[in-house]
PDB file of N, CA and C in Angstrom:
ATOM      1  N   ASN N   1       0.837  -1.187   0.000  1.00 87.00           N
ATOM      2  CA  ASN N   1       0.000   0.000   0.000  1.00 87.00           C
ATOM      3  C   ASN N   1       0.879   1.247   0.000  1.00 87.00           C
ATOM      4  N   VAL N   2       0.308   2.361  -0.394  1.00 92.00           N
ATOM      5  CA  VAL N   2       1.101   3.583  -0.569  1.00 92.00           C
ATOM      6  C   VAL N   2       1.646   4.119   0.751  1.00 92.00           C
ATOM      7  N   GLN N   3       0.938   3.903   1.840  1.00 92.00           N
ATOM      8  CA  GLN N   3       1.432   4.362   3.146  1.00 92.00           C
ATOM      9  C   GLN N   3       2.716   3.619   3.505  1.00 92.00           C
ATOM     10  N   GLN N   4       2.711   2.312   3.347  1.00 93.00           N
ATOM     11  CA  GLN N   4       3.899   1.525   3.679  1.00 93.00           C
ATOM     12  C   GLN N   4       5.056   1.834   2.736  1.00 93.00           C
ATOM     13  N   LEU N   5       4.756   1.961   1.448  1.00 95.00           N
ATOM     14  CA  LEU N   5       5.797   2.293   0.481  1.00 95.00           C
ATOM     15  C   LEU N   5       6.389   3.668   0.795  1.00 95.00           C
ATOM     16  N   GLY N   6       5.534   4.622   1.092  1.00 94.00           N
ATOM     17  CA  GLY N   6       6.015   5.951   1.461  1.00 94.00           C
ATOM     18  C   GLY N   6       6.909   5.911   2.683  1.00 94.00           C
ATOM     19  N   GLU N   7       6.512   5.112   3.664  1.00 93.00           N
ATOM     20  CA  GLU N   7       7.312   4.997   4.886  1.00 93.00           C
ATOM     21  C   GLU N   7       8.685   4.404   4.588  1.00 93.00           C
ATOM     22  N   VAL N   8       8.733   3.337   3.795  1.00 95.00           N
ATOM     23  CA  VAL N   8      10.008   2.701   3.453  1.00 95.00           C
ATOM     24  C   VAL N   8      10.903   3.675   2.685  1.00 95.00           C
ATOM     25  N   LEU N   9      10.326   4.351   1.702  1.00 96.00           N
ATOM     26  CA  LEU N   9      11.104   5.315   0.920  1.00 96.00           C
ATOM     27  C   LEU N   9      11.615   6.457   1.797  1.00 96.00           C
ATOM     28  N   LEU N  10      10.794   6.899   2.723  1.00 93.00           N
ATOM     29  CA  LEU N  10      11.192   7.966   3.643  1.00 93.00           C
ATOM     30  C   LEU N  10      12.360   7.511   4.511  1.00 93.00           C
ATOM     31  N   GLN N  11      12.275   6.278   5.004  1.00 92.00           N
ATOM     32  CA  GLN N  11      13.345   5.735   5.845  1.00 92.00           C
ATOM     33  C   GLN N  11      14.650   5.591   5.075  1.00 92.00           C
ATOM     34  N   ARG N  12      14.534   5.339   3.779  1.00 95.00           N
ATOM     35  CA  ARG N  12      15.734   5.172   2.945  1.00 95.00           C
ATOM     36  C   ARG N  12      16.260   6.496   2.398  1.00 95.00           C
ATOM     37  N   GLY N  13      15.599   7.588   2.762  1.00 93.00           N
ATOM     38  CA  GLY N  13      16.062   8.895   2.332  1.00 93.00           C
ATOM     39  C   GLY N  13      15.676   9.274   0.920  1.00 93.00           C
ATOM     40  N   LYS N  14      14.765   8.539   0.316  1.00 95.00           N
ATOM     41  CA  LYS N  14      14.302   8.835  -1.045  1.00 95.00           C
ATOM     42  C   LYS N  14      13.095   9.762  -0.939  1.00 95.00           C
ATOM     43  N   LEU N  15      13.384  11.014  -0.619  1.00 94.00           N
ATOM     44  CA  LEU N  15      12.340  11.967  -0.247  1.00 94.00           C
ATOM     45  C   LEU N  15      11.363  12.281  -1.370  1.00 94.00           C
ATOM     46  N   VAL N  16      11.837  12.426  -2.589  1.00 95.00           N
ATOM     47  CA  VAL N  16      10.933  12.777  -3.689  1.00 95.00           C
ATOM     48  C   VAL N  16       9.893  11.678  -3.886  1.00 95.00           C
ATOM     49  N   GLU N  17      10.356  10.430  -3.952  1.00 96.00           N
ATOM     50  CA  GLU N  17       9.436   9.310  -4.135  1.00 96.00           C
ATOM     51  C   GLU N  17       8.540   9.132  -2.912  1.00 96.00           C
ATOM     52  N   ALA N  18       9.121   9.300  -1.735  1.00 96.00           N
ATOM     53  CA  ALA N  18       8.351   9.155  -0.497  1.00 96.00           C
ATOM     54  C   ALA N  18       7.232  10.186  -0.438  1.00 96.00           C
ATOM     55  N   LYS N  19       7.553  11.429  -0.781  1.00 96.00           N
ATOM     56  CA  LYS N  19       6.550  12.498  -0.720  1.00 96.00           C
ATOM     57  C   LYS N  19       5.372  12.207  -1.642  1.00 96.00           C
ATOM     58  N   LYS N  20       5.635  11.660  -2.821  1.00 97.00           N
ATOM     59  CA  LYS N  20       4.545  11.324  -3.749  1.00 97.00           C
ATOM     60  C   LYS N  20       3.606  10.298  -3.130  1.00 97.00           C
ATOM     61  N   ASN N  21       4.175   9.243  -2.548  1.00 96.00           N
ATOM     62  CA  ASN N  21       3.357   8.185  -1.964  1.00 96.00           C
ATOM     63  C   ASN N  21       2.634   8.646  -0.709  1.00 96.00           C
ATOM     64  N   ILE N  22       3.305   9.407   0.118  1.00 96.00           N
ATOM     65  CA  ILE N  22       2.670   9.887   1.347  1.00 96.00           C
ATOM     66  C   ILE N  22       1.573  10.892   1.017  1.00 96.00           C
ATOM     67  N   THR N  23       1.800  11.722   0.008  1.00 96.00           N
ATOM     68  CA  THR N  23       0.755  12.653  -0.426  1.00 96.00           C
ATOM     69  C   THR N  23      -0.474  11.884  -0.887  1.00 96.00           C
ATOM     70  N   LEU N  24      -0.272  10.854  -1.686  1.00 96.00           N
ATOM     71  CA  LEU N  24      -1.399  10.038  -2.149  1.00 96.00           C
ATOM     72  C   LEU N  24      -2.116   9.401  -0.965  1.00 96.00           C
ATOM     73  N   TRP N  25      -1.365   8.853  -0.036  1.00 95.00           N
ATOM     74  CA  TRP N  25      -1.958   8.225   1.148  1.00 95.00           C
ATOM     75  C   TRP N  25      -2.788   9.228   1.940  1.00 95.00           C
ATOM     76  N   LEU N  26      -2.215  10.402   2.210  1.00 94.00           N
ATOM     77  CA  LEU N  26      -2.916  11.377   3.045  1.00 94.00           C
ATOM     78  C   LEU N  26      -4.103  12.028   2.340  1.00 94.00           C
ATOM     79  N   THR N  27      -4.128  12.020   1.023  1.00 94.00           N
ATOM     80  CA  THR N  27      -5.295  12.556   0.316  1.00 94.00           C
ATOM     81  C   THR N  27      -6.400  11.518   0.198  1.00 94.00           C
ATOM     82  N   LYS N  28      -6.053  10.246   0.339  1.00 94.00           N
ATOM     83  CA  LYS N  28      -7.054   9.175   0.210  1.00 94.00           C
ATOM     84  C   LYS N  28      -7.517   8.615   1.556  1.00 94.00           C
ATOM     85  N   THR N  29      -6.736   8.794   2.599  1.00 93.00           N
ATOM     86  CA  THR N  29      -7.064   8.188   3.885  1.00 93.00           C
ATOM     87  C   THR N  29      -8.152   8.979   4.600  1.00 93.00           C
ATOM     88  N   SER N  30      -8.619   8.417   5.694  1.00 93.00           N
ATOM     89  CA  SER N  30      -9.638   9.091   6.507  1.00 93.00           C
ATOM     90  C   SER N  30      -9.162   9.150   7.952  1.00 93.00           C
ATOM     91  N   GLY N  31      -9.787  10.025   8.700  1.00 90.00           N
ATOM     92  CA  GLY N  31      -9.497  10.100  10.121  1.00 90.00           C
ATOM     93  C   GLY N  31      -9.817   8.797  10.830  1.00 90.00           C
ATOM     94  N   THR N  32     -10.843   8.122  10.363  1.00 90.00           N
ATOM     95  CA  THR N  32     -11.208   6.823  10.937  1.00 90.00           C
ATOM     96  C   THR N  32     -10.071   5.828  10.750  1.00 90.00           C
ATOM     97  N   TRP N  33      -9.508   5.800   9.538  1.00 91.00           N
ATOM     98  CA  TRP N  33      -8.396   4.882   9.278  1.00 91.00           C
ATOM     99  C   TRP N  33      -7.220   5.235  10.177  1.00 91.00           C
ATOM    100  N   ILE N  34      -6.908   6.520  10.282  1.00 89.00           N
ATOM    101  CA  ILE N  34      -5.785   6.954  11.123  1.00 89.00           C
ATOM    102  C   ILE N  34      -5.995   6.488  12.561  1.00 89.00           C
ATOM    103  N   ARG N  35      -7.205   6.661  13.073  1.00 86.00           N
ATOM    104  CA  ARG N  35      -7.495   6.220  14.448  1.00 86.00           C
ATOM    105  C   ARG N  35      -7.307   4.713  14.593  1.00 86.00           C
ATOM    106  N   GLU N  36      -7.804   3.954  13.620  1.00 89.00           N
ATOM    107  CA  GLU N  36      -7.739   2.492  13.699  1.00 89.00           C
ATOM    108  C   GLU N  36      -6.328   1.954  13.498  1.00 89.00           C
ATOM    109  N   HIS N  37      -5.495   2.688  12.792  1.00 90.00           N
ATOM    110  CA  HIS N  37      -4.143   2.232  12.466  1.00 90.00           C
ATOM    111  C   HIS N  37      -3.080   3.206  12.980  1.00 90.00           C
ATOM    112  N   TRP N  38      -3.345   3.810  14.126  1.00 87.00           N
ATOM    113  CA  TRP N  38      -2.457   4.833  14.665  1.00 87.00           C
ATOM    114  C   TRP N  38      -1.033   4.321  14.829  1.00 87.00           C
ATOM    115  N   SER N  39      -0.869   3.078  15.255  1.00 87.00           N
ATOM    116  CA  SER N  39       0.483   2.555  15.463  1.00 87.00           C
ATOM    117  C   SER N  39       1.257   2.472  14.153  1.00 87.00           C
ATOM    118  N   SER N  40       0.564   2.391  13.027  1.00 90.00           N
ATOM    119  CA  SER N  40       1.219   2.412  11.713  1.00 90.00           C
ATOM    120  C   SER N  40       1.428   3.832  11.214  1.00 90.00           C
ATOM    121  N   ALA N  41       0.501   4.712  11.536  1.00 90.00           N
ATOM    122  CA  ALA N  41       0.566   6.089  11.034  1.00 90.00           C
ATOM    123  C   ALA N  41       1.581   6.936  11.798  1.00 90.00           C
ATOM    124  N   LEU N  42       1.673   6.759  13.102  1.00 87.00           N
ATOM    125  CA  LEU N  42       2.540   7.613  13.923  1.00 87.00           C
ATOM    126  C   LEU N  42       3.999   7.603  13.475  1.00 87.00           C
ATOM    127  N   PRO N  43       4.605   6.445  13.183  1.00 89.00           N
ATOM    128  CA  PRO N  43       6.007   6.486  12.746  1.00 89.00           C
ATOM    129  C   PRO N  43       6.221   7.300  11.467  1.00 89.00           C
ATOM    130  N   VAL N  44       5.265   7.250  10.558  1.00 90.00           N
ATOM    131  CA  VAL N  44       5.378   8.035   9.325  1.00 90.00           C
ATOM    132  C   VAL N  44       5.323   9.521   9.660  1.00 90.00           C
ATOM    133  N   LEU N  45       4.382   9.903  10.504  1.00 88.00           N
ATOM    134  CA  LEU N  45       4.253  11.305  10.893  1.00 88.00           C
ATOM    135  C   LEU N  45       5.498  11.780  11.639  1.00 88.00           C
ATOM    136  N   GLN N  46       6.040  10.929  12.506  1.00 86.00           N
ATOM    137  CA  GLN N  46       7.263  11.282  13.230  1.00 86.00           C
ATOM    138  C   GLN N  46       8.424  11.503  12.264  1.00 86.00           C
ATOM    139  N   LYS N  47       8.524  10.649  11.262  1.00 88.00           N
ATOM    140  CA  LYS N  47       9.607  10.773  10.286  1.00 88.00           C
ATOM    141  C   LYS N  47       9.445  12.050   9.461  1.00 88.00           C
ATOM    142  N   LEU N  48       8.198  12.398   9.128  1.00 88.00           N
ATOM    143  CA  LEU N  48       7.957  13.655   8.414  1.00 88.00           C
ATOM    144  C   LEU N  48       8.446  14.837   9.245  1.00 88.00           C
ATOM    145  N   ILE N  49       8.190  14.773  10.543  1.00 85.00           N
ATOM    146  CA  ILE N  49       8.637  15.831  11.452  1.00 85.00           C
ATOM    147  C   ILE N  49      10.162  15.879  11.480  1.00 85.00           C
ATOM    148  N   ALA N  50      10.785  14.721  11.625  1.00 85.00           N
ATOM    149  CA  ALA N  50      12.243  14.651  11.699  1.00 85.00           C
ATOM    150  C   ALA N  50      12.906  15.169  10.424  1.00 85.00           C
ATOM    151  N   GLU N  51      12.260  14.962   9.290  1.00 88.00           N
ATOM    152  CA  GLU N  51      12.812  15.393   8.000  1.00 88.00           C
ATOM    153  C   GLU N  51      12.469  16.845   7.667  1.00 88.00           C
ATOM    154  N   GLY N  52      11.713  17.495   8.550  1.00 87.00           N
ATOM    155  CA  GLY N  52      11.333  18.884   8.300  1.00 87.00           C
ATOM    156  C   GLY N  52      10.201  19.036   7.298  1.00 87.00           C
ATOM    157  N   LEU N  53       9.478  17.954   7.047  1.00 90.00           N
ATOM    158  CA  LEU N  53       8.396  17.964   6.064  1.00 90.00           C
ATOM    159  C   LEU N  53       7.021  18.143   6.695  1.00 90.00           C
ATOM    160  N   ALA N  54       6.974  18.231   8.005  1.00 88.00           N
ATOM    161  CA  ALA N  54       5.687  18.303   8.699  1.00 88.00           C
ATOM    162  C   ALA N  54       4.814  19.475   8.257  1.00 88.00           C
ATOM    163  N   PRO N  55       5.350  20.689   8.107  1.00 91.00           N
ATOM    164  CA  PRO N  55       4.475  21.801   7.692  1.00 91.00           C
ATOM    165  C   PRO N  55       3.813  21.566   6.335  1.00 91.00           C
ATOM    166  N   GLU N  56       4.563  21.005   5.408  1.00 94.00           N
ATOM    167  CA  GLU N  56       4.012  20.732   4.074  1.00 94.00           C
ATOM    168  C   GLU N  56       2.843  19.751   4.144  1.00 94.00           C
ATOM    169  N   PHE N  57       3.023  18.668   4.878  1.00 94.00           N
ATOM    170  CA  PHE N  57       1.965  17.672   4.973  1.00 94.00           C
ATOM    171  C   PHE N  57       0.864  18.112   5.929  1.00 94.00           C
ATOM    172  N   GLY N  58       1.220  18.925   6.906  1.00 93.00           N
ATOM    173  CA  GLY N  58       0.200  19.498   7.777  1.00 93.00           C
ATOM    174  C   GLY N  58      -0.763  20.368   6.995  1.00 93.00           C
ATOM    175  N   ALA N  59      -0.221  21.167   6.081  1.00 95.00           N
ATOM    176  CA  ALA N  59      -1.071  22.021   5.235  1.00 95.00           C
ATOM    177  C   ALA N  59      -1.984  21.174   4.360  1.00 95.00           C
ATOM    178  N   LEU N  60      -1.461  20.082   3.848  1.00 95.00           N
ATOM    179  CA  LEU N  60      -2.273  19.169   3.035  1.00 95.00           C
ATOM    180  C   LEU N  60      -3.458  18.634   3.843  1.00 95.00           C
ATOM    181  N   LEU N  61      -3.186  18.206   5.069  1.00 93.00           N
ATOM    182  CA  LEU N  61      -4.254  17.655   5.908  1.00 93.00           C
ATOM    183  C   LEU N  61      -5.259  18.719   6.334  1.00 93.00           C
ATOM    184  N   GLN N  62      -4.804  19.929   6.540  1.00 92.00           N
ATOM    185  CA  GLN N  62      -5.727  20.996   6.943  1.00 92.00           C
ATOM    186  C   GLN N  62      -6.740  21.320   5.849  1.00 92.00           C
ATOM    187  N   ARG N  63      -6.416  20.988   4.626  1.00 93.00           N
ATOM    188  CA  ARG N  63      -7.358  21.224   3.525  1.00 93.00           C
ATOM    189  C   ARG N  63      -8.437  20.147   3.441  1.00 93.00           C
ATOM    190  N   ARG N  64      -8.358  19.134   4.284  1.00 90.00           N
ATOM    191  CA  ARG N  64      -9.356  18.064   4.283  1.00 90.00           C
ATOM    192  C   ARG N  64     -10.579  18.526   5.078  1.00 90.00           C
ATOM    193  N   GLU N  65     -11.361  19.390   4.479  1.00 88.00           N
ATOM    194  CA  GLU N  65     -12.484  20.039   5.161  1.00 88.00           C
ATOM    195  C   GLU N  65     -13.539  19.070   5.675  1.00 88.00           C
ATOM    196  N   ASN N  66     -13.626  17.902   5.075  1.00 89.00           N
ATOM    197  CA  ASN N  66     -14.655  16.946   5.461  1.00 89.00           C
ATOM    198  C   ASN N  66     -14.217  15.992   6.576  1.00 89.00           C
ATOM    199  N   ASP N  67     -13.045  16.220   7.168  1.00 89.00           N
ATOM    200  CA  ASP N  67     -12.535  15.268   8.155  1.00 89.00           C
ATOM    201  C   ASP N  67     -11.838  16.011   9.295  1.00 89.00           C
ATOM    202  N   SER N  68     -12.520  16.124  10.416  1.00 87.00           N
ATOM    203  CA  SER N  68     -11.982  16.900  11.540  1.00 87.00           C
ATOM    204  C   SER N  68     -10.732  16.264  12.148  1.00 87.00           C
ATOM    205  N   VAL N  69     -10.627  14.939  12.128  1.00 86.00           N
ATOM    206  CA  VAL N  69      -9.434  14.282  12.671  1.00 86.00           C
ATOM    207  C   VAL N  69      -8.207  14.669  11.852  1.00 86.00           C
ATOM    208  N   LEU N  70      -8.343  14.613  10.534  1.00 90.00           N
ATOM    209  CA  LEU N  70      -7.210  14.953   9.675  1.00 90.00           C
ATOM    210  C   LEU N  70      -6.859  16.432   9.768  1.00 90.00           C
ATOM    211  N   ARG N  71      -7.862  17.286   9.884  1.00 89.00           N
ATOM    212  CA  ARG N  71      -7.578  18.716  10.053  1.00 89.00           C
ATOM    213  C   ARG N  71      -6.812  18.960  11.352  1.00 89.00           C
ATOM    214  N   SER N  72      -7.216  18.283  12.418  1.00 85.00           N
ATOM    215  CA  SER N  72      -6.514  18.425  13.704  1.00 85.00           C
ATOM    216  C   SER N  72      -5.072  17.933  13.602  1.00 85.00           C
ATOM    217  N   LEU N  73      -4.884  16.802  12.931  1.00 87.00           N
ATOM    218  CA  LEU N  73      -3.522  16.306  12.730  1.00 87.00           C
ATOM    219  C   LEU N  73      -2.714  17.295  11.901  1.00 87.00           C
ATOM    220  N   GLY N  74      -3.362  17.880  10.913  1.00 90.00           N
ATOM    221  CA  GLY N  74      -2.692  18.882  10.086  1.00 90.00           C
ATOM    222  C   GLY N  74      -2.228  20.074  10.902  1.00 90.00           C
ATOM    223  N   ARG N  75      -3.095  20.558  11.788  1.00 86.00           N
ATOM    224  CA  ARG N  75      -2.707  21.681  12.660  1.00 86.00           C
ATOM    225  C   ARG N  75      -1.534  21.282  13.551  1.00 86.00           C
ATOM    226  N   ALA N  76      -1.584  20.062  14.067  1.00 85.00           N
ATOM    227  CA  ALA N  76      -0.504  19.596  14.943  1.00 85.00           C
ATOM    228  C   ALA N  76       0.813  19.478  14.180  1.00 85.00           C
ATOM    229  N   LEU N  77       0.752  19.031  12.935  1.00 86.00           N
ATOM    230  CA  LEU N  77       1.971  18.917  12.136  1.00 86.00           C
ATOM    231  C   LEU N  77       2.514  20.283  11.731  1.00 86.00           C
ATOM    232  N   THR N  78       1.614  21.201  11.420  1.00 86.00           N
ATOM    233  CA  THR N  78       2.028  22.520  10.962  1.00 86.00           C
ATOM    234  C   THR N  78       2.690  23.322  12.069  1.00 86.00           C
ATOM    235  N   SER N  79       2.126  23.264  13.252  1.00 77.00           N
ATOM    236  CA  SER N  79       2.699  24.031  14.369  1.00 77.00           C
ATOM    237  C   SER N  79       2.476  23.288  15.677  1.00 77.00           C
ATOM    238  N   PRO N  80       3.206  22.183  15.873  1.00 63.00           N
ATOM    239  CA  PRO N  80       2.993  21.363  17.070  1.00 63.00           C
ATOM    240  C   PRO N  80       3.266  22.100  18.369  1.00 63.00           C
ATOM    241  N   LYS N  81       4.157  23.049  18.348  1.00 64.00           N
ATOM    242  CA  LYS N  81       4.489  23.768  19.585  1.00 64.00           C
ATOM    243  C   LYS N  81       3.364  24.704  20.012  1.00 64.00           C
ATOM    244  N   ASP N  82       2.468  25.036  19.071  1.00 61.00           N
ATOM    245  CA  ASP N  82       1.369  25.953  19.375  1.00 61.00           C
ATOM    246  C   ASP N  82       0.163  25.270  20.009  1.00 61.00           C
ATOM    247  N   ILE N  83       0.168  23.954  20.061  1.00 56.00           N
ATOM    248  CA  ILE N  83      -0.954  23.243  20.664  1.00 56.00           C
ATOM    249  C   ILE N  83      -0.684  23.139  22.159  1.00 56.00           C
ATOM    250  N   ALA N  84      -1.468  23.842  22.904  1.00 51.00           N
ATOM    251  CA  ALA N  84      -1.276  23.883  24.353  1.00 51.00           C
ATOM    252  C   ALA N  84      -1.924  22.669  25.006  1.00 51.00           C
ATOM    253  N   ALA N  85      -1.403  22.301  26.144  1.00 49.00           N
ATOM    254  CA  ALA N  85      -2.017  21.228  26.917  1.00 49.00           C
ATOM    255  C   ALA N  85      -3.454  21.613  27.218  1.00 49.00           C
ATOM    256  N   GLY N  86      -4.355  20.696  27.046  1.00 49.00           N
ATOM    257  CA  GLY N  86      -5.760  20.970  27.282  1.00 49.00           C
ATOM    258  C   GLY N  86      -6.448  21.638  26.109  1.00 49.00           C
ATOM    259  N   ASP N  87      -5.694  21.952  25.063  1.00 49.00           N
ATOM    260  CA  ASP N  87      -6.258  22.588  23.874  1.00 49.00           C
ATOM    261  C   ASP N  87      -7.189  21.627  23.140  1.00 49.00           C
ATOM    262  N   THR N  88      -6.932  20.371  23.302  1.00 46.00           N
ATOM    263  CA  THR N  88      -7.753  19.347  22.666  1.00 46.00           C
ATOM    264  C   THR N  88      -7.810  18.138  23.583  1.00 46.00           C
ATOM    265  N   ASP N  89      -8.897  17.412  23.506  1.00 43.00           N
ATOM    266  CA  ASP N  89      -8.985  16.195  24.308  1.00 43.00           C
ATOM    267  C   ASP N  89      -8.704  14.979  23.447  1.00 43.00           C
ATOM    268  N   ASP N  90      -8.249  15.207  22.235  1.00 60.00           N
ATOM    269  CA  ASP N  90      -8.003  14.113  21.320  1.00 60.00           C
ATOM    270  C   ASP N  90      -6.675  13.437  21.654  1.00 60.00           C
ATOM    271  N   ALA N  91      -6.728  12.165  21.977  1.00 63.00           N
ATOM    272  CA  ALA N  91      -5.535  11.424  22.376  1.00 63.00           C
ATOM    273  C   ALA N  91      -4.511  11.337  21.254  1.00 63.00           C
ATOM    274  N   LEU N  92      -4.962  11.257  20.012  1.00 63.00           N
ATOM    275  CA  LEU N  92      -4.026  11.169  18.895  1.00 63.00           C
ATOM    276  C   LEU N  92      -3.187  12.429  18.782  1.00 63.00           C
ATOM    277  N   ILE N  93      -3.840  13.577  18.909  1.00 66.00           N
ATOM    278  CA  ILE N  93      -3.125  14.846  18.805  1.00 66.00           C
ATOM    279  C   ILE N  93      -2.141  14.985  19.958  1.00 66.00           C
ATOM    280  N   ALA N  94      -2.569  14.600  21.151  1.00 68.00           N
ATOM    281  CA  ALA N  94      -1.681  14.670  22.312  1.00 68.00           C
ATOM    282  C   ALA N  94      -0.465  13.775  22.110  1.00 68.00           C
ATOM    283  N   GLU N  95      -0.686  12.586  21.569  1.00 68.00           N
ATOM    284  CA  GLU N  95       0.426  11.668  21.339  1.00 68.00           C
ATOM    285  C   GLU N  95       1.357  12.192  20.245  1.00 68.00           C
ATOM    286  N   LEU N  96       0.786  12.778  19.205  1.00 68.00           N
ATOM    287  CA  LEU N  96       1.613  13.354  18.146  1.00 68.00           C
ATOM    288  C   LEU N  96       2.431  14.521  18.697  1.00 68.00           C
ATOM    289  N   LYS N  97       1.815  15.363  19.508  1.00 64.00           N
ATOM    290  CA  LYS N  97       2.539  16.491  20.103  1.00 64.00           C
ATOM    291  C   LYS N  97       3.682  15.984  20.971  1.00 64.00           C
ATOM    292  N   GLN N  98       3.405  14.956  21.739  1.00 64.00           N
ATOM    293  CA  GLN N  98       4.437  14.385  22.595  1.00 64.00           C
ATOM    294  C   GLN N  98       5.591  13.853  21.740  1.00 64.00           C
ATOM    295  N   ALA N  99       5.251  13.232  20.617  1.00 57.00           N
ATOM    296  CA  ALA N  99       6.280  12.701  19.725  1.00 57.00           C
ATOM    297  C   ALA N  99       7.093  13.819  19.093  1.00 57.00           C
ATOM    298  N   THR N 100       6.459  14.949  18.791  1.00 54.00           N
ATOM    299  CA  THR N 100       7.173  16.051  18.144  1.00 54.00           C
ATOM    300  C   THR N 100       8.111  16.765  19.104  1.00 54.00           C
ATOM    301  N   ASP N 101       7.841  16.676  20.379  1.00 57.00           N
ATOM    302  CA  ASP N 101       8.674  17.372  21.353  1.00 57.00           C
ATOM    303  C   ASP N 101      10.117  16.870  21.345  1.00 57.00           C
ATOM    304  N   GLN N 102      10.342  15.663  20.826  1.00 53.00           N
ATOM    305  CA  GLN N 102      11.700  15.128  20.801  1.00 53.00           C
ATOM    306  C   GLN N 102      12.503  15.638  19.608  1.00 53.00           C
ATOM    307  N   TYR N 103      11.872  16.344  18.667  1.00 49.00           N
ATOM    308  CA  TYR N 103      12.578  16.823  17.462  1.00 49.00           C
ATOM    309  C   TYR N 103      12.857  18.286  17.525  1.00 49.00           C
TER     310      TYR N 103
END
């Protein structure tokens, strides 16, 4: 699947190819899928943060007007330091913020 391929390419430093696959994944996925497969999604999001690509993909997710989970993830990726404790009760966002604090 494109999410796994994107993750492998990202890990191997093939950023151009990885970005294409991750873009496709994030434009086709849903917040429901992210919630159900969080343990698979989080490492990809962490790697995007580590590579400095989080703002780009955060902006992509924020444009997903029909999906509040993805919009929230997009905000967290775009400016994780701006999400204050208690700003959201969403466990996924809190976990993503916690993961971003190490980068």
